[in-house]
Tab-separated table of C-alpha atoms in Angstrom:
chain	number	residue	atom	x	y	z
A	1	MET	CA	-11.719	-61.652	-24.103
A	2	GLY	CA	-11.699	-58.445	-26.180
A	3	LYS	CA	-8.057	-58.328	-26.571
A	4	ALA	CA	-7.834	-61.980	-27.672
A	5	TYR	CA	-10.585	-61.468	-30.228
A	6	SER	CA	-8.855	-58.352	-31.683
A	7	SER	CA	-5.389	-60.013	-31.864
A	8	LEU	CA	-7.040	-62.659	-33.898
A	9	LYS	CA	-8.939	-60.250	-36.113
A	10	ASN	CA	-6.196	-57.675	-36.775
A	11	PRO	CA	-3.835	-59.729	-39.053
A	12	LEU	CA	-6.797	-60.456	-41.355
A	13	LYS	CA	-7.768	-56.724	-41.321
A	14	ASN	CA	-4.314	-55.769	-42.519
A	15	PHE	CA	-4.107	-58.548	-45.169
A	16	ASN	CA	-2.969	-57.118	-48.528
A	17	VAL	CA	-3.597	-53.545	-47.163
A	18	GLU	CA	-1.186	-51.739	-49.323
A	19	SER	CA	-2.320	-52.883	-52.740
A	20	ARG	CA	-5.930	-52.214	-51.632
A	21	ALA	CA	-5.009	-48.657	-50.652
A	22	HIS	CA	-3.268	-47.971	-54.028
A	23	LYS	CA	-6.421	-49.125	-55.808
A	24	VAL	CA	-8.410	-46.649	-53.994
A	25	ILE	CA	-5.988	-43.810	-54.451
A	26	SER	CA	-5.348	-44.356	-58.119
A	27	GLN	CA	-9.023	-43.826	-59.093
A	28	PRO	CA	-9.420	-40.473	-60.971
A	29	LYS	CA	-12.466	-39.406	-59.061
A	30	PRO	CA	-13.191	-40.653	-55.439
A	31	ILE	CA	-16.423	-42.513	-55.118
A	32	PRO	CA	-18.790	-40.600	-52.715
A	33	ALA	CA	-19.898	-42.492	-49.625
A	34	PRO	CA	-23.504	-43.786	-49.894
A	35	ARG	CA	-26.207	-41.282	-48.571
A	36	HIS	CA	-28.194	-41.905	-45.606
A	37	LYS	CA	-31.569	-43.485	-46.285
A	38	ILE	CA	-33.690	-40.356	-45.373
A	39	GLU	CA	-31.335	-38.056	-47.345
A	40	GLN	CA	-31.467	-40.470	-50.307
A	41	ASP	CA	-35.333	-40.387	-50.180
A	42	GLN	CA	-35.305	-36.714	-50.356
A	43	TYR	CA	-32.766	-36.725	-53.194
A	44	ASP	CA	-34.892	-39.063	-55.256
A	45	ARG	CA	-38.103	-37.114	-54.601
A	46	MET	CA	-36.405	-33.871	-55.735
A	47	LEU	CA	-35.249	-35.555	-59.014
A	48	GLN	CA	-38.718	-36.749	-59.652
A	49	GLU	CA	-40.525	-33.463	-58.891
A	50	TYR	CA	-38.108	-30.811	-60.356
A	51	PRO	CA	-35.920	-32.722	-62.914
A	52	LYS	CA	-35.452	-29.536	-64.976
A	53	GLU	CA	-34.354	-27.289	-62.261
A	54	PHE	CA	-31.989	-29.941	-60.923
A	55	GLU	CA	-30.328	-30.370	-64.189
A	56	GLU	CA	-29.876	-26.537	-64.486
A	57	SER	CA	-28.226	-26.354	-61.041
A	58	LEU	CA	-25.513	-28.667	-62.116
A	59	LYS	CA	-24.548	-26.370	-65.105
A	60	LYS	CA	-22.301	-23.413	-64.852
A	61	ASN	CA	-24.173	-20.118	-65.265
A	62	GLU	CA	-21.972	-17.887	-67.391
A	63	GLU	CA	-23.807	-14.642	-66.599
A	64	LEU	CA	-23.679	-15.036	-62.849
A	65	ASP	CA	-20.000	-15.901	-63.099
A	66	LYS	CA	-19.311	-12.711	-65.119
A	67	ASN	CA	-21.155	-10.580	-62.625
A	68	LEU	CA	-19.181	-12.073	-59.670
A	69	LYS	CA	-15.932	-11.008	-61.474
A	70	SER	CA	-17.008	-7.532	-61.791
A	71	VAL	CA	-17.668	-7.097	-57.990
A	72	PHE	CA	-14.791	-5.596	-55.925
A	73	VAL	CA	-14.597	-4.852	-52.266
A	74	THR	CA	-12.375	-2.121	-51.128
A	75	SER	CA	-11.874	-0.530	-47.882
A	76	GLN	CA	-10.132	2.609	-46.655
A	77	ASP	CA	-9.199	3.278	-43.081
A	78	GLN	CA	-11.027	6.403	-42.230
A	79	ASN	CA	-12.421	8.005	-39.046
A	80	ILE	CA	-10.232	5.809	-36.851
A	81	ASN	CA	-10.334	8.393	-34.032
A	82	ILE	CA	-14.086	8.762	-33.551
A	83	LYS	CA	-14.483	10.218	-30.156
A	84	GLN	CA	-17.793	9.730	-28.476
A	85	GLU	CA	-18.937	13.072	-27.220
A	86	ALA	CA	-19.525	12.994	-23.385
A	87	ASN	CA	-22.954	13.588	-22.142
A	88	PRO	CA	-22.685	16.369	-19.626
A	89	ASN	CA	-25.747	15.144	-17.780
A	90	ARG	CA	-24.138	11.606	-17.469
A	91	PRO	CA	-20.472	11.983	-17.268
A	92	LEU	CA	-18.296	8.989	-17.545
A	93	PRO	CA	-15.813	8.106	-14.875
A	94	THR	CA	-12.439	9.813	-15.424
A	95	ASP	CA	-10.599	8.826	-12.281
A	96	ARG	CA	-8.349	5.788	-13.055
A	97	SER	CA	-6.405	5.688	-9.784
A	98	GLN	CA	-6.248	2.385	-7.766
A	99	VAL	CA	-8.721	1.744	-5.029
A	100	GLU	CA	-6.896	2.049	-1.722
A	101	PRO	CA	-7.436	-1.008	0.631
A	102	SER	CA	-9.821	0.101	3.363
A	103	LEU	CA	-9.431	-0.636	7.060
A	104	TYR	CA	-12.098	-3.172	7.344
A	105	GLY	CA	-11.629	-4.851	3.931
A	106	ILE	CA	-14.782	-3.420	2.412
A	107	LYS	CA	-15.246	0.286	1.739
A	108	GLU	CA	-17.285	1.845	4.390
A	109	PRO	CA	-20.110	4.191	3.229
A	110	GLU	CA	-19.989	7.945	4.189
A	111	PRO	CA	-21.576	8.560	7.648
A	112	ASN	CA	-24.438	10.495	6.114
A	113	LYS	CA	-25.204	7.807	3.588
A	114	VAL	CA	-25.816	4.972	6.142
A	115	PRO	CA	-29.548	4.215	6.103
A	116	ILE	CA	-31.599	4.459	9.276
A	117	GLY	CA	-31.460	1.267	11.230
A	118	LYS	CA	-28.036	0.194	9.789
A	119	VAL	CA	-24.587	0.671	11.031
A	120	THR	CA	-20.996	0.364	9.690
A	121	LEU	CA	-18.678	-2.232	10.925
A	122	GLY	CA	-16.274	0.365	12.253
A	123	ASN	CA	-19.008	1.830	14.330
A	124	VAL	CA	-20.087	-1.484	15.728
A	125	LEU	CA	-16.545	-2.295	16.808
A	126	GLU	CA	-16.369	1.172	18.369
A	127	PHE	CA	-19.571	0.931	20.363
A	128	ILE	CA	-18.844	-2.541	21.509
A	129	SER	CA	-15.493	-1.640	22.931
A	130	LYS	CA	-16.817	1.605	24.374
A	131	TYR	CA	-19.584	-0.262	26.057
A	132	GLN	CA	-17.155	-2.708	27.641
A	133	GLY	CA	-15.030	0.145	28.905
A	134	ASP	CA	-18.001	1.960	30.501
A	135	PRO	CA	-21.191	-0.288	30.606
A	136	LYS	CA	-23.211	1.987	32.892
A	137	ASN	CA	-22.923	5.284	31.043
A	138	TYR	CA	-22.587	4.068	27.486
A	139	ASN	CA	-25.445	1.607	27.644
A	140	ALA	CA	-27.762	0.141	25.034
A	141	LYS	CA	-30.128	2.962	24.919
A	142	VAL	CA	-27.415	5.580	24.391
A	143	ILE	CA	-26.004	3.493	21.450
A	144	ALA	CA	-29.368	2.970	20.052
A	145	ASP	CA	-30.172	6.733	20.005
A	146	LYS	CA	-26.767	7.580	18.571
A	147	PHE	CA	-26.764	5.193	15.653
A	148	THR	CA	-30.616	5.130	15.218
A	149	LEU	CA	-30.942	1.447	15.839
A	150	GLN	CA	-33.430	-0.720	17.684
A	151	GLU	CA	-32.659	-1.026	21.406
A	152	GLN	CA	-33.382	-4.616	21.531
A	153	THR	CA	-30.953	-5.385	18.625
A	154	VAL	CA	-28.246	-3.344	20.337
A	155	ARG	CA	-28.809	-5.322	23.497
A	156	ASN	CA	-28.476	-8.597	21.724
A	157	ILE	CA	-25.270	-7.361	20.044
A	158	LEU	CA	-23.852	-6.294	23.305
A	159	LYS	CA	-24.816	-9.645	24.919
A	160	TYR	CA	-23.459	-12.010	22.296
A	161	PHE	CA	-20.469	-9.988	20.753
A	162	ARG	CA	-17.395	-8.915	22.565
A	163	VAL	CA	-14.006	-7.516	21.695
A	164	PHE	CA	-10.906	-9.344	22.600
A	165	GLU	CA	-8.435	-9.096	25.426
A	166	VAL	CA	-4.764	-10.006	24.788
A	167	TYR	CA	-3.015	-12.607	26.984
A	168	LEU	CA	0.653	-12.645	26.797
A	169	PRO	CA	2.696	-15.509	28.485
A	170	GLN	CA	5.092	-14.004	31.118
A	171	GLU	CA	7.966	-16.191	30.047
A	172	ARG	CA	8.985	-16.113	26.319
A	173	THR	CA	8.519	-19.406	24.879
A	174	LYS	CA	9.544	-21.066	21.573
A	175	THR	CA	6.206	-20.425	19.915
A	176	ASN	CA	5.978	-16.754	21.177
A	177	ALA	CA	2.184	-17.217	21.290
A	178	LYS	CA	-0.242	-14.580	21.759
A	179	PHE	CA	-3.777	-15.399	22.917
A	180	VAL	CA	-6.855	-13.306	22.623
A	181	GLY	CA	-10.044	-14.164	24.630
A	182	PRO	CA	-13.383	-12.299	25.100
A	183	SER	CA	-12.831	-9.443	27.448
A	184	LEU	CA	-14.627	-9.935	30.751
A	185	PRO	CA	-16.197	-7.175	32.922
A	186	ARG	CA	-13.936	-6.550	35.834
A	187	VAL	CA	-14.426	-4.578	38.983
A	188	HIS	CA	-11.424	-2.395	39.767
A	189	ILE	CA	-11.312	-1.633	43.448
A	190	ILE	CA	-9.318	1.494	44.215
A	191	LYS	CA	-8.393	1.897	47.854
A	192	GLU	CA	-8.361	5.454	49.038
A	193	PHE	CA	-7.141	6.400	52.476
A	194	LYS	CA	-9.613	8.455	54.197
A	195	LYS	CA	-9.378	10.284	57.540
A	196	GLN	CA	-11.015	8.283	60.328
A	197	LEU	CA	-11.465	8.740	63.910
A	198	PRO	CA	-9.133	6.482	65.856
A	199	LYS	CA	-10.624	3.140	66.851
A	200	PRO	CA	-11.771	3.070	70.438
A	201	ASP	CA	-9.444	0.732	72.048
A	202	SER	CA	-9.507	-0.696	75.467
A	203	GLU	CA	-7.329	1.961	77.079
A	204	GLY	CA	-9.645	4.806	75.820
A	205	LYS	CA	-12.731	3.260	77.254
A	206	THR	CA	-11.529	3.269	80.780
B	1	MET	CA	-2.700	-5.075	26.890
B	2	TYR	CA	-3.142	-7.338	29.873
B	3	LEU	CA	-0.102	-9.141	31.144
B	4	ARG	CA	-1.156	-12.112	33.142
B	5	ASN	CA	0.006	-15.360	34.256
B	6	ILE	CA	-0.335	-18.074	31.712
B	7	THR	CA	-0.591	-21.006	34.063
B	8	LYS	CA	-4.448	-20.544	34.448
B	9	LEU	CA	-4.708	-20.496	30.798
B	10	THR	CA	-2.786	-23.575	30.133
B	11	GLN	CA	-4.852	-25.309	32.725
B	12	TYR	CA	-7.908	-24.206	30.839
B	13	LEU	CA	-6.375	-25.474	27.591
B	14	ASN	CA	-5.577	-28.751	29.132
B	15	LYS	CA	-8.994	-29.190	30.639
B	16	PHE	CA	-10.668	-29.040	27.234
B	17	SER	CA	-8.117	-30.947	25.206
B	18	PRO	CA	-5.901	-33.472	26.909
B	19	ASN	CA	-3.951	-33.827	23.668
B	20	SER	CA	-3.502	-30.033	23.285
B	21	ASN	CA	-0.294	-30.164	21.521
B	22	VAL	CA	-1.813	-31.409	18.307
B	23	ARG	CA	-3.876	-29.025	16.282
B	24	ARG	CA	-5.743	-29.362	12.901
B	25	ASN	CA	-4.068	-27.120	10.393
B	26	ILE	CA	-5.891	-25.494	7.453
B	27	SER	CA	-3.143	-24.793	5.008
B	28	SER	CA	0.263	-24.720	6.405
B	29	THR	CA	2.490	-27.513	5.039
B	30	THR	CA	6.330	-27.894	5.312
B	31	LYS	CA	8.222	-26.565	2.420
B	32	LEU	CA	10.158	-29.103	0.351
B	33	PHE	CA	13.633	-28.301	-0.928
B	34	ILE	CA	14.624	-30.731	-3.508
B	35	PRO	CA	17.957	-30.197	-5.102
B	36	GLY	CA	17.853	-30.067	-8.977
B	37	ALA	CA	14.162	-29.244	-9.058
B	38	TYR	CA	12.960	-27.577	-12.270
B	39	GLU	CA	13.336	-23.784	-12.055
B	40	ALA	CA	12.988	-22.430	-15.562
B	41	SER	CA	9.906	-20.885	-17.135
B	42	GLY	CA	6.713	-22.730	-16.917
B	43	GLN	CA	7.547	-23.690	-13.356
B	44	THR	CA	4.568	-24.570	-11.230
B	45	ASN	CA	4.054	-22.276	-8.192
B	46	VAL	CA	2.028	-22.886	-5.194
B	47	GLN	CA	0.541	-19.681	-3.530
B	48	ILE	CA	-0.540	-20.215	0.085
B	49	LEU	CA	-3.406	-17.847	0.705
B	50	ASN	CA	-2.826	-17.685	4.514
B	51	LYS	CA	0.697	-16.340	4.028
B	52	ASP	CA	-0.391	-13.324	2.038
B	53	THR	CA	-1.235	-10.756	4.590
B	54	GLU	CA	-2.631	-8.309	2.096
B	55	LEU	CA	-5.691	-10.748	1.566
B	56	GLY	CA	-6.921	-10.131	5.125
B	57	ILE	CA	-7.262	-12.203	8.149
B	58	MET	CA	-7.440	-15.950	7.698
B	59	ILE	CA	-7.653	-19.098	9.839
B	60	ASN	CA	-4.545	-21.213	9.966
B	61	GLY	CA	-5.882	-23.762	12.357
B	62	PHE	CA	-8.321	-24.784	14.993
B	63	SER	CA	-8.518	-27.050	18.020
B	64	GLN	CA	-11.077	-27.632	20.771
B	65	VAL	CA	-10.386	-24.292	22.414
B	66	GLY	CA	-10.239	-21.982	19.589
B	67	PHE	CA	-8.664	-20.890	16.430
B	68	ARG	CA	-5.250	-19.740	15.291
B	69	LEU	CA	-5.193	-16.857	12.754
B	70	ASN	CA	-2.479	-15.919	10.342
B	71	ASN	CA	-1.525	-12.744	12.374
B	72	ASP	CA	-0.103	-15.018	15.062
B	73	PHE	CA	-2.960	-14.615	17.409
B	74	THR	CA	-4.807	-17.551	18.984
B	75	VAL	CA	-8.430	-16.861	19.570
B	76	LEU	CA	-10.026	-18.544	22.586
B	77	GLY	CA	-13.634	-19.780	22.219
B	78	SER	CA	-16.169	-19.000	19.392
B	79	MET	CA	-15.486	-16.163	17.114
B	80	VAL	CA	-17.047	-13.948	14.431
B	81	ILE	CA	-14.454	-13.276	11.767
B	82	PHE	CA	-14.742	-10.421	9.295
B	83	PRO	CA	-12.361	-9.769	6.324
B	84	ARG	CA	-10.008	-7.720	8.473
B	85	SER	CA	-11.451	-7.800	11.988
B	86	VAL	CA	-12.391	-10.415	14.587
B	87	LEU	CA	-15.058	-10.368	17.338
B	88	SER	CA	-15.665	-12.769	20.148
B	89	TRP	CA	-18.967	-14.775	19.833
B	90	ASN	CA	-20.772	-15.691	23.063
B	91	VAL	CA	-22.114	-18.972	21.523
B	92	HIS	CA	-21.022	-22.364	22.608
B	93	ASP	CA	-23.272	-24.711	20.866
B	94	VAL	CA	-25.344	-25.054	17.818
B	95	SER	CA	-28.579	-24.809	19.661
B	96	GLU	CA	-27.567	-21.254	20.521
B	97	ILE	CA	-27.396	-20.090	16.965
B	98	THR	CA	-30.723	-18.118	16.809
B	99	GLU	CA	-31.956	-14.821	15.441
B	100	ASP	CA	-30.708	-13.021	18.498
B	101	THR	CA	-27.093	-14.341	18.293
B	102	LEU	CA	-27.013	-13.420	14.638
B	103	SER	CA	-28.603	-10.015	15.198
B	104	LEU	CA	-25.460	-8.108	14.246
B	105	PHE	CA	-25.396	-9.294	10.610
B	106	THR	CA	-28.788	-7.995	9.931
B	107	ILE	CA	-27.802	-4.300	10.629
B	108	LEU	CA	-24.535	-3.997	8.864
B	109	GLU	CA	-23.995	-1.542	6.082
B	110	PRO	CA	-22.729	-2.443	3.449
B	111	LYS	CA	-24.842	-5.709	3.561
B	112	ILE	CA	-22.729	-8.840	3.953
B	113	ASP	CA	-22.398	-11.137	0.909
B	114	ILE	CA	-22.405	-14.424	2.659
B	115	LEU	CA	-22.512	-15.792	6.180
B	116	VAL	CA	-20.389	-18.925	6.775
B	117	ILE	CA	-21.432	-20.660	9.926
B	118	GLY	CA	-18.983	-23.320	11.417
B	119	VAL	CA	-21.276	-25.386	13.544
B	120	GLY	CA	-18.336	-27.357	15.320
B	121	ASP	CA	-18.699	-31.125	14.764
B	122	ARG	CA	-20.442	-32.685	11.749
B	123	LEU	CA	-24.237	-32.524	12.311
B	124	ASP	CA	-26.890	-35.101	11.723
B	125	ASN	CA	-29.790	-32.891	12.860
B	126	PHE	CA	-30.404	-29.697	10.923
B	127	ASP	CA	-33.375	-28.494	12.828
B	128	PHE	CA	-31.733	-25.351	13.951
B	129	TYR	CA	-31.239	-24.439	10.271
B	130	LYS	CA	-35.023	-24.919	9.484
B	131	ASN	CA	-35.947	-22.395	12.326
B	132	LEU	CA	-33.271	-19.947	11.030
B	133	LEU	CA	-34.171	-20.116	7.332
B	134	PRO	CA	-37.266	-17.871	7.303
B	135	PHE	CA	-35.414	-15.233	9.272
B	136	MET	CA	-32.396	-15.243	7.037
B	137	ARG	CA	-34.681	-15.165	3.935
B	138	LYS	CA	-36.413	-12.162	5.340
B	139	GLN	CA	-33.036	-10.407	6.077
B	140	LYS	CA	-31.732	-11.568	2.492
B	141	ILE	CA	-28.605	-13.020	3.942
B	142	ALA	CA	-27.053	-15.892	2.062
B	143	LEU	CA	-26.099	-18.780	4.541
B	144	GLU	CA	-23.442	-21.450	4.339
B	145	ILE	CA	-23.711	-23.959	7.085
B	146	LEU	CA	-20.750	-26.233	7.449
B	147	PRO	CA	-18.776	-28.287	9.930
B	148	THR	CA	-16.123	-25.883	11.392
B	149	GLU	CA	-13.426	-27.905	9.579
B	150	SER	CA	-14.545	-26.984	6.144
B	151	ALA	CA	-16.089	-23.664	7.224
B	152	CYS	CA	-12.698	-22.384	7.982
B	153	SER	CA	-11.270	-23.177	4.546
B	154	THR	CA	-14.492	-21.847	2.829
B	155	PHE	CA	-14.072	-18.561	4.728
B	156	ASN	CA	-10.401	-18.314	3.778
B	157	PHE	CA	-11.118	-18.734	0.119
B	158	LEU	CA	-14.164	-16.332	0.051
B	159	ASN	CA	-12.008	-13.807	1.859
B	160	SER	CA	-9.071	-14.103	-0.442
B	161	GLU	CA	-11.530	-13.391	-3.332
B	162	GLY	CA	-12.272	-10.076	-1.724
B	163	ARG	CA	-15.956	-10.823	-0.807
B	164	ASN	CA	-17.734	-9.263	1.998
B	165	VAL	CA	-17.812	-12.565	3.902
B	166	VAL	CA	-18.410	-13.158	7.575
B	167	GLY	CA	-17.462	-16.310	9.426
B	168	ALA	CA	-19.314	-17.401	12.615
B	169	MET	CA	-17.186	-20.217	13.992
B	170	ILE	CA	-17.778	-22.554	16.960
B	171	PRO	CA	-14.713	-24.666	17.793
B	172	PRO	CA	-15.315	-28.402	17.373
B	173	LYS	CA	-15.278	-31.015	20.029
B	174	THR	CA	-13.753	-33.671	17.961
B	175	PHE	CA	-11.619	-33.398	14.834
B	176	ARG	CA	-9.383	-35.705	12.746
B	177	VAL	CA	-5.671	-35.035	12.704
B	178	SER	CA	-3.331	-35.927	9.771
B	179	GLU	CA	0.275	-36.875	10.214
B	180	ASP	CA	1.180	-33.517	8.685
B	181	ASP	CA	-0.678	-31.740	11.519
B	182	GLU	CA	1.137	-33.703	14.029
B	183	LEU	CA	4.474	-32.889	12.334
B	184	VAL	CA	3.725	-29.146	12.170
B	185	SER	CA	2.505	-29.042	15.828
B	186	LYS	CA	5.637	-30.841	16.834
B	187	MET	CA	7.876	-28.504	14.984
B	188	ARG	CA	6.216	-25.615	16.608
B	189	TYR	CA	6.475	-26.769	20.300
B	190	GLN	CA	9.468	-29.030	20.632
B	191	ASN	CA	12.630	-30.302	19.004
B	192	LEU	CA	11.800	-32.840	16.337
B	193	TYR	CA	14.875	-34.993	17.067
B	194	VAL	CA	14.333	-35.653	20.681
B	195	LYS	CA	12.969	-39.065	21.806
B	196	GLU	CA	9.809	-38.642	23.847
């Protein structure tokens, strides 16, 4: 509908457009657009209240014009190398070397700067893997004492978080996959041969 | 390293996912070579985060049994993933996400920026979250709870930005697979041009 309407309207809109344009351009002074109603009200009020001042503002003030001509702004480049003196009590950083990537992604704090009750990720990984190697001796209480943690928290961590075991397929396949699963506690039975008395057999009894 | 027979493992895999060949991939797509493509200045480049090993460990894909990381390891079961290290997480269901199972994150120094929890399948019931909220507020840990599918990519992005992000992921029971995933899985395991 909109398109049909505009296609009807546009030829009328462009009727005699060139001569109308020339008429507007050829005027010596452009006619200003009408003011907004509120603005017009203010303008009229100003004319009524201060007619003298308004008339004056339209005239050119010769004295002010002369003053303006006598003003010059010059600039000289001086003191380009102002160096801020370093405060010895609060020295600014001078080391601009790049930060090296750390092992765990985020920089670990110094061992003596870890607050009580907190532990670094590196230490967590260490004690979890050590616990899984030797759960009897390296138990939750020992860990809690060593890293100044709550024993219950350590027990929860050891219960729910585990390091991985790697499973490799015996045959090499196309994918060359490596699997890692939670390491499980295993009992290693080592058979030692001990000296034993010979078992009493039927011949020995008689 | 333990060298063991893989048959048990494959049985385990098949038990959980009958269609175990297909896996949902996070970012890997096949590269397109088009002859005569525009190669001058102003050329558009795509940088795939998972291929940049400097950015840390990222998740390439997941299935019902676990996650594939960008260092060629497949993690079985749930996991807790740090920017450059991974731990196994003994949690199998959303209901097991409690203060106890999240205890590790409260004692880490430096404090973690955000914890992304991948809850597996899309959830309707967020009761576990309401129980968790006061505890996490108290510990001042920011939480992001998402289905695993979106949690994986969220983790990847946050990790690539160098944030101290931790992802706690549970493998989903169901997931949608796109044609691209099927193609990539097929290319990985078998010859593409053989009739099934």
